[in-house]
Every structure is written in structure tokens, then in C-alpha cells.
PDB file of C-alpha atoms in Angstrom:
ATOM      1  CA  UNK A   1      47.137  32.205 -12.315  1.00 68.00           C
ATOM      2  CA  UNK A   2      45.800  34.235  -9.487  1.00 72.00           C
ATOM      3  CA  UNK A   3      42.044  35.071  -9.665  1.00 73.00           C
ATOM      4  CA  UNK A   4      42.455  38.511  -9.879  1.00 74.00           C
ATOM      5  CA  UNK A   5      44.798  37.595 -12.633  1.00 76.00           C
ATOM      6  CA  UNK A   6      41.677  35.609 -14.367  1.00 74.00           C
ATOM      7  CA  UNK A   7      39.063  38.593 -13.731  1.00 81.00           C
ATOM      8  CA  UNK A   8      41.124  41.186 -15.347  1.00 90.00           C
ATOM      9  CA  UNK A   9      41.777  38.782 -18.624  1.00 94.00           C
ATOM     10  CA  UNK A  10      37.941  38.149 -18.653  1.00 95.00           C
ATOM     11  CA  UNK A  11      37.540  41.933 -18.587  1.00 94.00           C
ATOM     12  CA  UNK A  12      39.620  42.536 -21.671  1.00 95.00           C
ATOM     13  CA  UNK A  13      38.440  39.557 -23.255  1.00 97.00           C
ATOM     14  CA  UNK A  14      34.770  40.967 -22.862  1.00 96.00           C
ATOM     15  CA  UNK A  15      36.166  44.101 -24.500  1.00 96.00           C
ATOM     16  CA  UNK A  16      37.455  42.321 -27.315  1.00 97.00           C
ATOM     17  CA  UNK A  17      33.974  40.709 -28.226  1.00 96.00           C
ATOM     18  CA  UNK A  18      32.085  44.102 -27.694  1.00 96.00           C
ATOM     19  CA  UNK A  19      34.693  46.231 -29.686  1.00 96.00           C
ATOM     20  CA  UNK A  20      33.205  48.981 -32.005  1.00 96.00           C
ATOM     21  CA  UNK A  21      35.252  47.797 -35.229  1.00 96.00           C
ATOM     22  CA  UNK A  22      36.077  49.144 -38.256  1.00 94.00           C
ATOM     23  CA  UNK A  23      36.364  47.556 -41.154  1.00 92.00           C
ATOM     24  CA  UNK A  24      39.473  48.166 -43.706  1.00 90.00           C
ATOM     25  CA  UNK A  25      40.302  46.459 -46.969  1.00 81.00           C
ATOM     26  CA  UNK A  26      39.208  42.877 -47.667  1.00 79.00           C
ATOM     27  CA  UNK A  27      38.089  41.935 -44.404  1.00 77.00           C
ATOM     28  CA  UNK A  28      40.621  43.434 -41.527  1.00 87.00           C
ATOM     29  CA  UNK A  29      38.583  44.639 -38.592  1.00 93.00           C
ATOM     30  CA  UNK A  30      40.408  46.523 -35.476  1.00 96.00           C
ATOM     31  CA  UNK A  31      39.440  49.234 -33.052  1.00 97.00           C
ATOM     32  CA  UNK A  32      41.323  51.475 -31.406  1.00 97.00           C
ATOM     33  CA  UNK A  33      40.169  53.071 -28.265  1.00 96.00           C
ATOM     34  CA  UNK A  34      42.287  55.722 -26.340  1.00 95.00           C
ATOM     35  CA  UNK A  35      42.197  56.489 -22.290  1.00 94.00           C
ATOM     36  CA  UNK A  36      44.158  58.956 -20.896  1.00 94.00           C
ATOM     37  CA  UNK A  37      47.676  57.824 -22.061  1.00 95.00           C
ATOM     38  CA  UNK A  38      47.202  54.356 -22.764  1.00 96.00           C
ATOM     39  CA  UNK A  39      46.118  53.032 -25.908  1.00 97.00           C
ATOM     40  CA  UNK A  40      44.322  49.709 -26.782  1.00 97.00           C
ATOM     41  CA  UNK A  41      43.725  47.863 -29.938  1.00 98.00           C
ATOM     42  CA  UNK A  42      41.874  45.323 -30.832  1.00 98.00           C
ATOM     43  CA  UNK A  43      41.109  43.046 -33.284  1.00 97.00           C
ATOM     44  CA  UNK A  44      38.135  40.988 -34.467  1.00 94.00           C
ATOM     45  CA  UNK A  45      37.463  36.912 -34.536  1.00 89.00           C
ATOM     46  CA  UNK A  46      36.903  35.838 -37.540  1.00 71.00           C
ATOM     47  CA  UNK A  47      33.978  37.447 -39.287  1.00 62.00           C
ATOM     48  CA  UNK A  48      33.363  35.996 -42.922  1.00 45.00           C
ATOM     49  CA  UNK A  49      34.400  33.646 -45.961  1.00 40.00           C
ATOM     50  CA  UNK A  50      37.229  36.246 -46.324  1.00 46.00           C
ATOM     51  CA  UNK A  51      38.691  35.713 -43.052  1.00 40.00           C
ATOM     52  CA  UNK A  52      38.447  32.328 -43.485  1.00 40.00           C
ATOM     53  CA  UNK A  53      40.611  32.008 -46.975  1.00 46.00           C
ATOM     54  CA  UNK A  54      43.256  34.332 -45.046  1.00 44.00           C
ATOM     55  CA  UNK A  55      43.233  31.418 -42.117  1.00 45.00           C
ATOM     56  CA  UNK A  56      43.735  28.868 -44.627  1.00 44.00           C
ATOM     57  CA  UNK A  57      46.380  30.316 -46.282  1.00 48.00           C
ATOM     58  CA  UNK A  58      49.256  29.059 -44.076  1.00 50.00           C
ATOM     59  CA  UNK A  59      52.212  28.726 -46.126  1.00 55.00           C
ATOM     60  CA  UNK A  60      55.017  30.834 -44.650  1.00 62.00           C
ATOM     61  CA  UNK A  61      55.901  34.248 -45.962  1.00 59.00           C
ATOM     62  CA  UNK A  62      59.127  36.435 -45.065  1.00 62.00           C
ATOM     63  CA  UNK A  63      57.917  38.698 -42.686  1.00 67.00           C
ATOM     64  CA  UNK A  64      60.817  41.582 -42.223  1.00 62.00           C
ATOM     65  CA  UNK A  65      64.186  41.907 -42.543  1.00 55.00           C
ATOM     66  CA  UNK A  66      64.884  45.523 -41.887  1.00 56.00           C
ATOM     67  CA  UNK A  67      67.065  45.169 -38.511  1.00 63.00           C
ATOM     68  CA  UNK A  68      69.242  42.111 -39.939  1.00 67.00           C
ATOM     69  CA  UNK A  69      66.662  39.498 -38.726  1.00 74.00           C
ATOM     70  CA  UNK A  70      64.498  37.757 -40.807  1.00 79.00           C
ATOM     71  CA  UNK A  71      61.640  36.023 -39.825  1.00 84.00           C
ATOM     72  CA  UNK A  72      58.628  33.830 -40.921  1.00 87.00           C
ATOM     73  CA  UNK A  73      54.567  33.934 -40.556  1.00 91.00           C
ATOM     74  CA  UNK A  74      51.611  32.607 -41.404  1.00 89.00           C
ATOM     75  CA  UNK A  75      50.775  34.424 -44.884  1.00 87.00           C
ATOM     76  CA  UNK A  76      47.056  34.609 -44.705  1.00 87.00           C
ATOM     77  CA  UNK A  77      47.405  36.557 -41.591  1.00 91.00           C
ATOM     78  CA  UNK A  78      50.497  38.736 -42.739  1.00 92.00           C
ATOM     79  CA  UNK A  79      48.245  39.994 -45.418  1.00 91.00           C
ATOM     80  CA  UNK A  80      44.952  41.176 -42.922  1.00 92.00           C
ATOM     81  CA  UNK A  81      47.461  43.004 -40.754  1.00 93.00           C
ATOM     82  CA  UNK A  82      49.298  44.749 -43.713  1.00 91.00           C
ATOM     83  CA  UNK A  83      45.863  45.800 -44.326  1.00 92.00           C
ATOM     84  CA  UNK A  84      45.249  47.580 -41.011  1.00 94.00           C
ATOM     85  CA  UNK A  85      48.498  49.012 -40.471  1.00 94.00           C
ATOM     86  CA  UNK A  86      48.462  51.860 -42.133  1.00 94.00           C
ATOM     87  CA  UNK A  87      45.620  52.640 -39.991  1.00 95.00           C
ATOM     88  CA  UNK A  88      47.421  51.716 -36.790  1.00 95.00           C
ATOM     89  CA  UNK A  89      50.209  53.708 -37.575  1.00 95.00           C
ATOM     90  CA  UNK A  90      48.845  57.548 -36.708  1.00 96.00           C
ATOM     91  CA  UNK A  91      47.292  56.069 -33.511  1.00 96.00           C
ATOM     92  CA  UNK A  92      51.149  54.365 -32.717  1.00 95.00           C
ATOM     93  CA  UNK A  93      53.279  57.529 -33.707  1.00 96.00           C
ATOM     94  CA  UNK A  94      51.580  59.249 -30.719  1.00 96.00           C
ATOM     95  CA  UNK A  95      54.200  60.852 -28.145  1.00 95.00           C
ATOM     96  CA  UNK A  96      51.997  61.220 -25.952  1.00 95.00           C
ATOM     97  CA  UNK A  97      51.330  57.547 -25.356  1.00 96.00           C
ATOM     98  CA  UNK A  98      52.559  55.493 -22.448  1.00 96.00           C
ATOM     99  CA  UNK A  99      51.096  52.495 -22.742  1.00 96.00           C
ATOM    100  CA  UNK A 100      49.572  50.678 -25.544  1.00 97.00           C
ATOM    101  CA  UNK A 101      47.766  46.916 -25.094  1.00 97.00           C
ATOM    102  CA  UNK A 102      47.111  44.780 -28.051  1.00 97.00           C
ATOM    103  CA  UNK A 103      43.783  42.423 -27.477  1.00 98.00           C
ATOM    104  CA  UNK A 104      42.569  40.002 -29.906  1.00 97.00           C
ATOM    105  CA  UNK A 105      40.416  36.942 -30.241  1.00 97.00           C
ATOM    106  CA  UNK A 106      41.292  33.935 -32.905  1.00 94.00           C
ATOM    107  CA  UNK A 107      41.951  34.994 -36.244  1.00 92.00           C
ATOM    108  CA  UNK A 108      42.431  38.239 -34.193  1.00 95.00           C
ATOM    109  CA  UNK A 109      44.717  37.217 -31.298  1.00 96.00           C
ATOM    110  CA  UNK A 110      46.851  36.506 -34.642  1.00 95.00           C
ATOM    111  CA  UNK A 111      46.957  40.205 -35.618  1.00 96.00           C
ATOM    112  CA  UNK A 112      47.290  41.242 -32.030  1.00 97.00           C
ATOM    113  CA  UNK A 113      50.954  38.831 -32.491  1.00 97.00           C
ATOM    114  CA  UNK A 114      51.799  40.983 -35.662  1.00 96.00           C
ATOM    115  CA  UNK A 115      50.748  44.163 -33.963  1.00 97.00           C
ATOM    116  CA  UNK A 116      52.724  43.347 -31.244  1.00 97.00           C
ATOM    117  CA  UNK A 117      55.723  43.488 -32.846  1.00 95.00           C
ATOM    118  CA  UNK A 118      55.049  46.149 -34.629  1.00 95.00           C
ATOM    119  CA  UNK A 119      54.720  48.220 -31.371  1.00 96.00           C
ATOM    120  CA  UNK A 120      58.632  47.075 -30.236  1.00 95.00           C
ATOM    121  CA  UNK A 121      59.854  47.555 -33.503  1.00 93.00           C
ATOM    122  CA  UNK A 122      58.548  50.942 -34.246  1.00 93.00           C
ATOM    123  CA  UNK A 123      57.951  52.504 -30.157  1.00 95.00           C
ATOM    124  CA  UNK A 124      61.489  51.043 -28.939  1.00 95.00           C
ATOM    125  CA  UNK A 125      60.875  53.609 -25.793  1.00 96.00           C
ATOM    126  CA  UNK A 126      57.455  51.843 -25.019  1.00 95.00           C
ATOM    127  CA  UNK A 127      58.806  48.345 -25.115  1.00 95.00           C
ATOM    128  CA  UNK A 128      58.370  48.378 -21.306  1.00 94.00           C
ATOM    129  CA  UNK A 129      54.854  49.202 -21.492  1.00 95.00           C
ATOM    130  CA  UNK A 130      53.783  47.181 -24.022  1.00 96.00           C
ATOM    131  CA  UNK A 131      51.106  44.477 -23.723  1.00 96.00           C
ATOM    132  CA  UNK A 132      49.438  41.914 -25.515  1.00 97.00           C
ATOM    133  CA  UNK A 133      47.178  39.224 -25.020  1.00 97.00           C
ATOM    134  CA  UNK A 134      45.391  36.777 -27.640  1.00 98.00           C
ATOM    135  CA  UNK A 135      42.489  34.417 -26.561  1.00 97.00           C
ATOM    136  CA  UNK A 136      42.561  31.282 -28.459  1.00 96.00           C
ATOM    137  CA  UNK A 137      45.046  32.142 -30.744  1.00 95.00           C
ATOM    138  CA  UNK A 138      46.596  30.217 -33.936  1.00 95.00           C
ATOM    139  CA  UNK A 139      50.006  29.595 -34.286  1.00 95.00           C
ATOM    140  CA  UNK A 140      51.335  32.569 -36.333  1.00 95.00           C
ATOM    141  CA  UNK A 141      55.700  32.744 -36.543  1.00 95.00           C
ATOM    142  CA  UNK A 142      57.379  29.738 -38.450  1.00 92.00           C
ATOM    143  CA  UNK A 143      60.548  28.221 -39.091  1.00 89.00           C
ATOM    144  CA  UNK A 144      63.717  28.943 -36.920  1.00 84.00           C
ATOM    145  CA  UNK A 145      63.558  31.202 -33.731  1.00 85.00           C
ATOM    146  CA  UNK A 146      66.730  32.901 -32.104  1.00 88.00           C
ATOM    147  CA  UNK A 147      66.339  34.533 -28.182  1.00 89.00           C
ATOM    148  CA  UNK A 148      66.529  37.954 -29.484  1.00 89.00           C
ATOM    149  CA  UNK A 149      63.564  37.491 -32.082  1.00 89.00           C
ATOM    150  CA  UNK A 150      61.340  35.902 -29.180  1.00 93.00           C
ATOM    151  CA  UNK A 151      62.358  38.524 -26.898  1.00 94.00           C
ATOM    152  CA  UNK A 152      60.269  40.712 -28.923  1.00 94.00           C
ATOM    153  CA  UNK A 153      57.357  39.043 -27.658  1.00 96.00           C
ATOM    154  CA  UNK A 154      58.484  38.777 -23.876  1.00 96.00           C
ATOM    155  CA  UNK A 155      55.267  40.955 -22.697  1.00 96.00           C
ATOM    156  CA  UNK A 156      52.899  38.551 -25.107  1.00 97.00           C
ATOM    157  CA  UNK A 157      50.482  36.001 -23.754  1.00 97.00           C
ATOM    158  CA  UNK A 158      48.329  33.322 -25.491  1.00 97.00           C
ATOM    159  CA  UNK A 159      45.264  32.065 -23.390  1.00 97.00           C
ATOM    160  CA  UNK A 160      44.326  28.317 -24.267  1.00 97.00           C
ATOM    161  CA  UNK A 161      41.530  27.128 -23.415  1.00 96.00           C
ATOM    162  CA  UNK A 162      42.780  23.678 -22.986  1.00 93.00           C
ATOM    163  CA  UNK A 163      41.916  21.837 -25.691  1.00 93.00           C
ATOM    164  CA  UNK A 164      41.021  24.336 -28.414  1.00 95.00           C
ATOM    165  CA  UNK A 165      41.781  23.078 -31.537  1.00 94.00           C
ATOM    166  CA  UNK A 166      42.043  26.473 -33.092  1.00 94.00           C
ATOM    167  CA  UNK A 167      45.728  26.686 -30.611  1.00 95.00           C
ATOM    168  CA  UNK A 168      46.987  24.083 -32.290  1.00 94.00           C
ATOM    169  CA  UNK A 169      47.148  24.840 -35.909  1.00 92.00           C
ATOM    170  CA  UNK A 170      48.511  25.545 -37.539  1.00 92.00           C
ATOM    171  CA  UNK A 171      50.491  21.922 -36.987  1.00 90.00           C
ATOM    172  CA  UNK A 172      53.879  22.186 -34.444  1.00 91.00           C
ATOM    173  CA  UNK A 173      54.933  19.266 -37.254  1.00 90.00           C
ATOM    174  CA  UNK A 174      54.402  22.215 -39.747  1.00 90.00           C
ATOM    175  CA  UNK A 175      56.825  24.562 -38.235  1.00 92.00           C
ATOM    176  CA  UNK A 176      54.719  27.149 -36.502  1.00 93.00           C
ATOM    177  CA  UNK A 177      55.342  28.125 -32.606  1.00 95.00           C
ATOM    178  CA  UNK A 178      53.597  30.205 -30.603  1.00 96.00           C
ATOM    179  CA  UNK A 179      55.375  33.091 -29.242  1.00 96.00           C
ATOM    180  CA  UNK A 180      55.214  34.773 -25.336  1.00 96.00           C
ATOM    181  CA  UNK A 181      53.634  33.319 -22.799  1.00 96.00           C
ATOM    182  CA  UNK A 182      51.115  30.473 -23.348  1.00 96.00           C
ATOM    183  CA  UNK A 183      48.627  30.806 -20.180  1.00 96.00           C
ATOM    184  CA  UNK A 184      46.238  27.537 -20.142  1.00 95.00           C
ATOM    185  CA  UNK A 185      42.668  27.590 -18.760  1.00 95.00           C
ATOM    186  CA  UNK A 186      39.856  25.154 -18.402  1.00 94.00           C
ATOM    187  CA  UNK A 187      40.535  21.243 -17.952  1.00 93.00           C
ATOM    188  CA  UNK A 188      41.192  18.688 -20.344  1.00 93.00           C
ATOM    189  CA  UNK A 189      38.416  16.755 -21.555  1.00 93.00           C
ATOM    190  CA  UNK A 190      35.443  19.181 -20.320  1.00 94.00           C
ATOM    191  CA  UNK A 191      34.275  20.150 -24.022  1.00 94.00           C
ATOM    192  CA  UNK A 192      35.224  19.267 -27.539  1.00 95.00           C
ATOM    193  CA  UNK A 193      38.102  20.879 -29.356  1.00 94.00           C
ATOM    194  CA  UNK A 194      35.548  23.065 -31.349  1.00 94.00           C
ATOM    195  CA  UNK A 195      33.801  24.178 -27.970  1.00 95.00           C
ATOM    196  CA  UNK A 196      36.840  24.832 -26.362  1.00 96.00           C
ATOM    197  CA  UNK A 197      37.278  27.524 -28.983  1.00 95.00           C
ATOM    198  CA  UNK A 198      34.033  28.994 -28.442  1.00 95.00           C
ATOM    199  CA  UNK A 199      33.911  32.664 -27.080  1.00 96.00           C
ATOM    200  CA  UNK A 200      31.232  31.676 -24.348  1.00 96.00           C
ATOM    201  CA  UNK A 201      33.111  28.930 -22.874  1.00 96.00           C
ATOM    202  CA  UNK A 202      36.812  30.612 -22.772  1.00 97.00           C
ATOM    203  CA  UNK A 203      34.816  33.197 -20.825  1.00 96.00           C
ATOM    204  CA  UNK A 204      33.467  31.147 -18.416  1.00 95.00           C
ATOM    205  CA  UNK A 205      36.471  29.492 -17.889  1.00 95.00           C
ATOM    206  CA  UNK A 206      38.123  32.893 -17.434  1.00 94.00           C
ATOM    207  CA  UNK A 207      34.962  33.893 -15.126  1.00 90.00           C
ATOM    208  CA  UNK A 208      35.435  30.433 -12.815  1.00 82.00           C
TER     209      UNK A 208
END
């Protein structure tokens, strides 16, 4: 990764964890923040017991099945994003849009997969301009994976720092995968699987 490449991931990054969010149902917190044609979403770490009980809650659900494919996620975070898109959708449905980059942070890079999707599935004229990137993002998409589901997420990437422990659960032995690109920072060893998760030390990694 170049380090212009870094600096402009840091940038968005420090976006993510200064995000004005608002707060829908349960506990789903995104913001949405429009500049000139290109829109960007984000969506929130995780911010309370409630967002904890939807991480936990990793048993696979059917996802969607309305194009002939049917595919698997994590539950728990299939229900937080069900919760926001209705909100989403208006700011989506926009003509006017050229551009629209999904940002989100843990429990929130795993929206920012779900959103994702949801942008190629419902802008099929954007899905060249479509973004998304999800610091030290969970596993989200289970079971069996074909080249035209991953496809989906061929403009997707996952930043690891190294030896997060939050990017490798759930379990591989489970049957979750993480989808795009997986982009790995940091070095091995340097801090403990909980500190590589913290939001301080990704960004200083990002800021090397």
C-alpha cells in the first residue's frame, strides 16, 4: 500500500470516529453526509449492551433471495442494518448521485458490508462508483460463496490491523469469510489482539 494510499484511509477513518450519528431503532447509528455528487455513509463502532447482543448473535440468517441467489450473514448484524435502511433508502434513490462511499468501524465496518450490497443491488448504474471500506471489521457472509455473489463486493476493502481479534470472528471454522479486499496494516506481534482493535492504534498504524 502506497502512503498516499495509507493517508487517505486514515482520513476517512478519522471521519468515521468523528461522524455526527443518528440513532434509529434499538441501537443502529449511521450518518449520512452529502458533497456535491458524492454521497458517504457511515456507520458507528459499537456503542452499548445493545450492540453488543447484536455482535453475539452470530448464527446465520438468509439474507436475500430476490435475484435467484441466496446468501447467508451474521444475524445480529442483519437485524441493525434492517434497522437503518429504511433511512438509507431516500438518501440512495438520489439521481443525482455519482458516487456513494460506505465507511464503517467494527460492529460498523459490518453494516458498511450490508450497505454495500445494498448500493449494487439497488444503484446497478453506480456499481462503478461504488466504495466501501471497513476498519477492523468482523466476519459478516457465511456458508457457500459463488464468483458472481463476491463480485458484488469487488470495490470492498477490510483494513486489519494485524492481529485484531475482532477480524477474526466470527471463527473461519464457523463458516464466515470476509468479502473484498482484505488490506493488512501494522506488524505481527506489536500489541495484543484487543489493542490491535483499538481505534487509536489502527490510526497510527494508518498514520505511520
Amino acid at each position: 500500500m502506497t502512503e498516499q494510499a495509507r493517508h487517505s484511509l486514515a482520513r476517512l477513518f478519522k471521519r468515521c470516529l468523528t461522524a455526527d450519528y443518528v440513532q434509529v431503532g434499538r441501537s443502529a447509528n449511521y450518518a449520512a453526509v452529502r458533497q456535491d455528487d458524492v454521497l458517504y455513509l457511515y456507520f458507528q463502532d459499537s456503542n452499548g449492551a445493545q450492540d453488543w447482543r447484536s455482535n453475539l448473535d452470530f448464527p446465520a440468517r438468509p439474507y436475500r433471495e430476490m435475484d435467484g441467489i441466496r446468501w447467508y450473514a451474521h444475524r445480529g448484524f442483519v437485524r441493525v442494518w434492517q434497522e437503518i435502511e429504511p433511512y438509507i433508502a431516500p438518501y440512495v434513490a438520489d439521481p443525482t448521485l455519482h458516487c456513494v462511499v460506505t465507511v464503517g468501524y467494527s460492529h460498523g465496518g459490518a453494516l458498511a458490508v450490508l450497505c454495500h450490497e445494498y448500493l449494487w443491488f439497488h444503484r446497478p448504474d453506480l456499481r462503478r462508483s461504488i466504495e466501501g471500506y471497513a476498519f477492523g471489521c468482523p466476519r459478516v457472509l457465511w456458508g457457500a460463496r459463488s464468483g458472481e455473489l463476491l463480485a458484488r463486493w469487488e470495490r470492498f476493502f477490510v483494513v486489519r490491523n494485524i492481529d485484531d481479534v475482532v477480524t477474526h470472528l466470527p471463527p473461519r471454522a464457523l463458516g464466515y469469510f470476509h468479502v473484498g479486499h482484505l488490506l493488512e496494516i501494522g506488524e505481527k506481534g506489536k500489541y495484543s489482539p484487543i489493542d490491535a482493535h483499538r481505534a487509536e492504534n489502527i490510526l497510527a498504524e494508518l498514520e505511520r
